Amino acid sequence: MDLHNLKPAEGAVNRDGKRLGRGEGSGKGGTSARGHKGAKSRSGYSKKLGFEGGQMPLQRRVPKFGFKNINRKEYQGINLGKLQELVDNGTIKKEVTLDILVENRLAHKNDLVKILGDGELKAPLKISVHKFTASAKAAIEAAGGEAISL
């Protein structure tokens, strides 16, 4: 043990903060460091989410807009370029089904899949998914493939 590595015994320092409301002599008596009056000085106070001190809260000042279409169908889009990549890697041979897309993590098993026309497709593939864009369908047929909607 030397002067440069002296340290106090475990638990000897870092008292928990000054105790509140234990008499005037403690320096934190009376209002117990909460100040005078107001909601924050009362017991049981918790600030409500979005509360602005009585001013009209932002979420009530701003008007409502838009709506959510409850019948909306969300499609998982897959581009032709991505399919061509899989062909180049040797992952896909001639046929593309939903199961193959799920295996390659391009879609989940309950997803609706739509083939999009970005990128170029050279391989003649037989693709069977839920939907195709017009440009994707044209590109698949131009490459000698087949687009089958489920």
mmCIF file of C-alpha atoms in Angstrom, residues 17-148:
data_model
loop_
_atom_site.group_PDB
_atom_site.id
_atom_site.type_symbol
_atom_site.label_atom_id
_atom_site.label_comp_id
_atom_site.label_asym_id
_atom_site.label_seq_id
_atom_site.Cartn_x
_atom_site.Cartn_y
_atom_site.Cartn_z
ATOM 1 C CA GLY A 17 -28.389 12.128 -0.112
ATOM 2 C CA LYS A 18 -29.474 14.398 2.718
ATOM 3 C CA ARG A 19 -32.649 13.144 4.456
ATOM 4 C CA LEU A 20 -35.622 15.389 3.812
ATOM 5 C CA GLY A 21 -38.233 16.577 6.286
ATOM 6 C CA ARG A 22 -36.270 15.757 9.439
ATOM 7 C CA GLY A 23 -36.432 19.147 11.207
ATOM 8 C CA GLU A 24 -35.256 22.662 10.502
ATOM 9 C CA GLY A 25 -31.771 21.986 11.861
ATOM 10 C CA SER A 26 -31.081 19.512 9.048
ATOM 11 C CA GLY A 27 -31.329 22.295 6.446
ATOM 12 C CA LYS A 28 -33.954 20.313 4.523
ATOM 13 C CA GLY A 29 -36.922 20.619 6.886
ATOM 14 C CA GLY A 30 -40.112 22.630 6.385
ATOM 15 C CA THR A 31 -40.937 22.274 2.706
ATOM 16 C CA SER A 32 -38.489 19.352 2.278
ATOM 17 C CA ALA A 33 -36.831 20.941 -0.772
ATOM 18 C CA ARG A 34 -40.144 21.038 -2.677
ATOM 19 C CA GLY A 35 -40.737 24.792 -2.509
ATOM 20 C CA HIS A 36 -44.052 26.405 -1.528
ATOM 21 C CA LYS A 37 -47.501 25.293 -2.767
ATOM 22 C CA GLY A 38 -48.356 23.998 -6.227
ATOM 23 C CA ALA A 39 -49.034 20.490 -7.481
ATOM 24 C CA LYS A 40 -45.369 19.476 -7.337
ATOM 25 C CA SER A 41 -45.218 20.076 -3.599
ATOM 26 C CA ARG A 42 -48.126 17.716 -2.852
ATOM 27 C CA SER A 43 -47.797 14.044 -2.001
ATOM 28 C CA GLY A 44 -48.890 11.629 -4.707
ATOM 29 C CA TYR A 45 -48.049 14.076 -7.503
ATOM 30 C CA SER A 46 -47.203 12.568 -10.870
ATOM 31 C CA LYS A 47 -46.944 14.652 -14.036
ATOM 32 C CA LYS A 48 -49.525 13.489 -16.561
ATOM 33 C CA LEU A 49 -48.265 12.661 -20.052
ATOM 34 C CA GLY A 50 -48.740 15.712 -22.292
ATOM 35 C CA PHE A 51 -49.760 17.993 -19.384
ATOM 36 C CA GLU A 52 -48.681 21.589 -19.982
ATOM 37 C CA GLY A 53 -49.608 23.255 -16.702
ATOM 38 C CA GLY A 54 -53.228 23.865 -17.676
ATOM 39 C CA GLN A 55 -52.413 25.283 -21.116
ATOM 40 C CA MET A 56 -54.272 23.389 -23.859
ATOM 41 C CA PRO A 57 -51.965 20.432 -24.669
ATOM 42 C CA LEU A 58 -50.402 20.110 -28.116
ATOM 43 C CA GLN A 59 -52.261 16.901 -28.983
ATOM 44 C CA ARG A 60 -55.574 18.724 -28.387
ATOM 45 C CA ARG A 61 -54.558 21.952 -30.169
ATOM 46 C CA VAL A 62 -53.625 20.209 -33.414
ATOM 47 C CA PRO A 63 -56.581 19.099 -35.557
ATOM 48 C CA LYS A 64 -57.271 15.441 -36.343
ATOM 49 C CA PHE A 65 -56.674 14.390 -39.941
ATOM 50 C CA GLY A 66 -56.648 11.342 -42.185
ATOM 51 C CA PHE A 67 -57.964 7.877 -41.522
ATOM 52 C CA LYS A 68 -56.781 4.270 -41.447
ATOM 53 C CA ASN A 69 -58.330 2.022 -44.064
ATOM 54 C CA ILE A 70 -59.287 -1.111 -42.143
ATOM 55 C CA ASN A 71 -59.483 -3.143 -45.372
ATOM 56 C CA ARG A 72 -55.964 -2.249 -46.539
ATOM 57 C CA LYS A 73 -53.855 -5.107 -47.901
ATOM 58 C CA GLU A 74 -50.130 -4.732 -47.280
ATOM 59 C CA TYR A 75 -47.923 -6.410 -49.885
ATOM 60 C CA GLN A 76 -44.260 -7.335 -49.454
ATOM 61 C CA GLY A 77 -42.527 -5.925 -52.545
ATOM 62 C CA ILE A 78 -39.708 -7.864 -54.220
ATOM 63 C CA ASN A 79 -37.817 -6.416 -57.179
ATOM 64 C CA LEU A 80 -36.803 -8.362 -60.284
ATOM 65 C CA GLY A 81 -33.177 -7.378 -59.643
ATOM 66 C CA LYS A 82 -33.272 -9.282 -56.345
ATOM 67 C CA LEU A 83 -34.601 -12.393 -58.080
ATOM 68 C CA GLN A 84 -31.843 -12.141 -60.709
ATOM 69 C CA GLU A 85 -29.268 -11.959 -57.884
ATOM 70 C CA LEU A 86 -30.633 -15.208 -56.446
ATOM 71 C CA VAL A 87 -30.441 -16.829 -59.895
ATOM 72 C CA ASP A 88 -26.810 -15.673 -60.243
ATOM 73 C CA ASN A 89 -25.984 -17.150 -56.814
ATOM 74 C CA GLY A 90 -27.568 -20.446 -57.863
ATOM 75 C CA THR A 91 -30.194 -20.252 -55.109
ATOM 76 C CA ILE A 92 -33.089 -20.252 -57.584
ATOM 77 C CA LYS A 93 -33.193 -22.559 -60.616
ATOM 78 C CA LYS A 94 -36.373 -22.301 -62.711
ATOM 79 C CA GLU A 95 -39.282 -21.798 -60.351
ATOM 80 C CA VAL A 96 -40.079 -19.155 -57.725
ATOM 81 C CA THR A 97 -42.791 -19.892 -55.173
ATOM 82 C CA LEU A 98 -43.743 -18.346 -51.874
ATOM 83 C CA ASP A 99 -41.914 -21.143 -50.008
ATOM 84 C CA ILE A 100 -38.655 -20.359 -51.837
ATOM 85 C CA LEU A 101 -39.010 -16.647 -51.010
ATOM 86 C CA VAL A 102 -39.598 -17.506 -47.333
ATOM 87 C CA GLU A 103 -36.525 -19.787 -47.303
ATOM 88 C CA ASN A 104 -34.400 -16.936 -48.662
ATOM 89 C CA ARG A 105 -35.877 -14.468 -46.145
ATOM 90 C CA LEU A 106 -37.417 -12.212 -48.771
ATOM 91 C CA ALA A 107 -40.871 -12.659 -47.220
ATOM 92 C CA HIS A 108 -42.590 -14.146 -44.186
ATOM 93 C CA LYS A 109 -44.915 -17.121 -44.564
ATOM 94 C CA ASN A 110 -48.127 -15.097 -44.065
ATOM 95 C CA ASP A 111 -47.095 -12.163 -46.288
ATOM 96 C CA LEU A 112 -48.837 -11.181 -49.493
ATOM 97 C CA VAL A 113 -46.068 -10.842 -52.103
ATOM 98 C CA LYS A 114 -45.937 -8.476 -55.069
ATOM 99 C CA ILE A 115 -43.204 -8.588 -57.706
ATOM 100 C CA LEU A 116 -41.992 -5.118 -58.691
ATOM 101 C CA GLY A 117 -40.311 -4.172 -61.960
ATOM 102 C CA ASP A 118 -37.034 -2.611 -60.751
ATOM 103 C CA GLY A 119 -33.824 -4.172 -62.076
ATOM 104 C CA GLU A 120 -33.580 -6.553 -65.006
ATOM 105 C CA LEU A 121 -34.359 -10.231 -65.257
ATOM 106 C CA LYS A 122 -32.452 -12.399 -67.763
ATOM 107 C CA ALA A 123 -33.432 -15.876 -66.556
ATOM 108 C CA PRO A 124 -36.703 -17.502 -67.737
ATOM 109 C CA LEU A 125 -38.453 -18.049 -64.401
ATOM 110 C CA LYS A 126 -41.880 -19.458 -63.555
ATOM 111 C CA ILE A 127 -42.954 -17.112 -60.751
ATOM 112 C CA SER A 128 -46.108 -17.743 -58.732
ATOM 113 C CA VAL A 129 -46.951 -15.061 -56.158
ATOM 114 C CA HIS A 130 -49.988 -12.941 -55.248
ATOM 115 C CA LYS A 131 -49.476 -9.906 -57.533
ATOM 116 C CA PHE A 132 -47.261 -8.396 -60.228
ATOM 117 C CA THR A 133 -46.818 -4.853 -61.473
ATOM 118 C CA ALA A 134 -47.434 -4.405 -65.195
ATOM 119 C CA SER A 135 -43.743 -3.690 -65.864
ATOM 120 C CA ALA A 136 -42.659 -6.765 -63.872
ATOM 121 C CA LYS A 137 -45.086 -9.026 -65.733
ATOM 122 C CA ALA A 138 -43.848 -7.678 -69.083
ATOM 123 C CA ALA A 139 -40.182 -8.178 -68.097
ATOM 124 C CA ILE A 140 -40.796 -11.765 -66.893
ATOM 125 C CA GLU A 141 -42.588 -12.704 -70.111
ATOM 126 C CA ALA A 142 -39.941 -10.941 -72.217
ATOM 127 C CA ALA A 143 -37.259 -13.107 -70.526
ATOM 128 C CA GLY A 144 -39.256 -16.207 -71.510
ATOM 129 C CA GLY A 145 -40.753 -16.794 -68.086
ATOM 130 C CA GLU A 146 -44.254 -17.137 -66.714
ATOM 131 C CA ALA A 147 -46.089 -14.940 -64.185
ATOM 132 C CA ILE A 148 -48.796 -16.790 -62.241
#
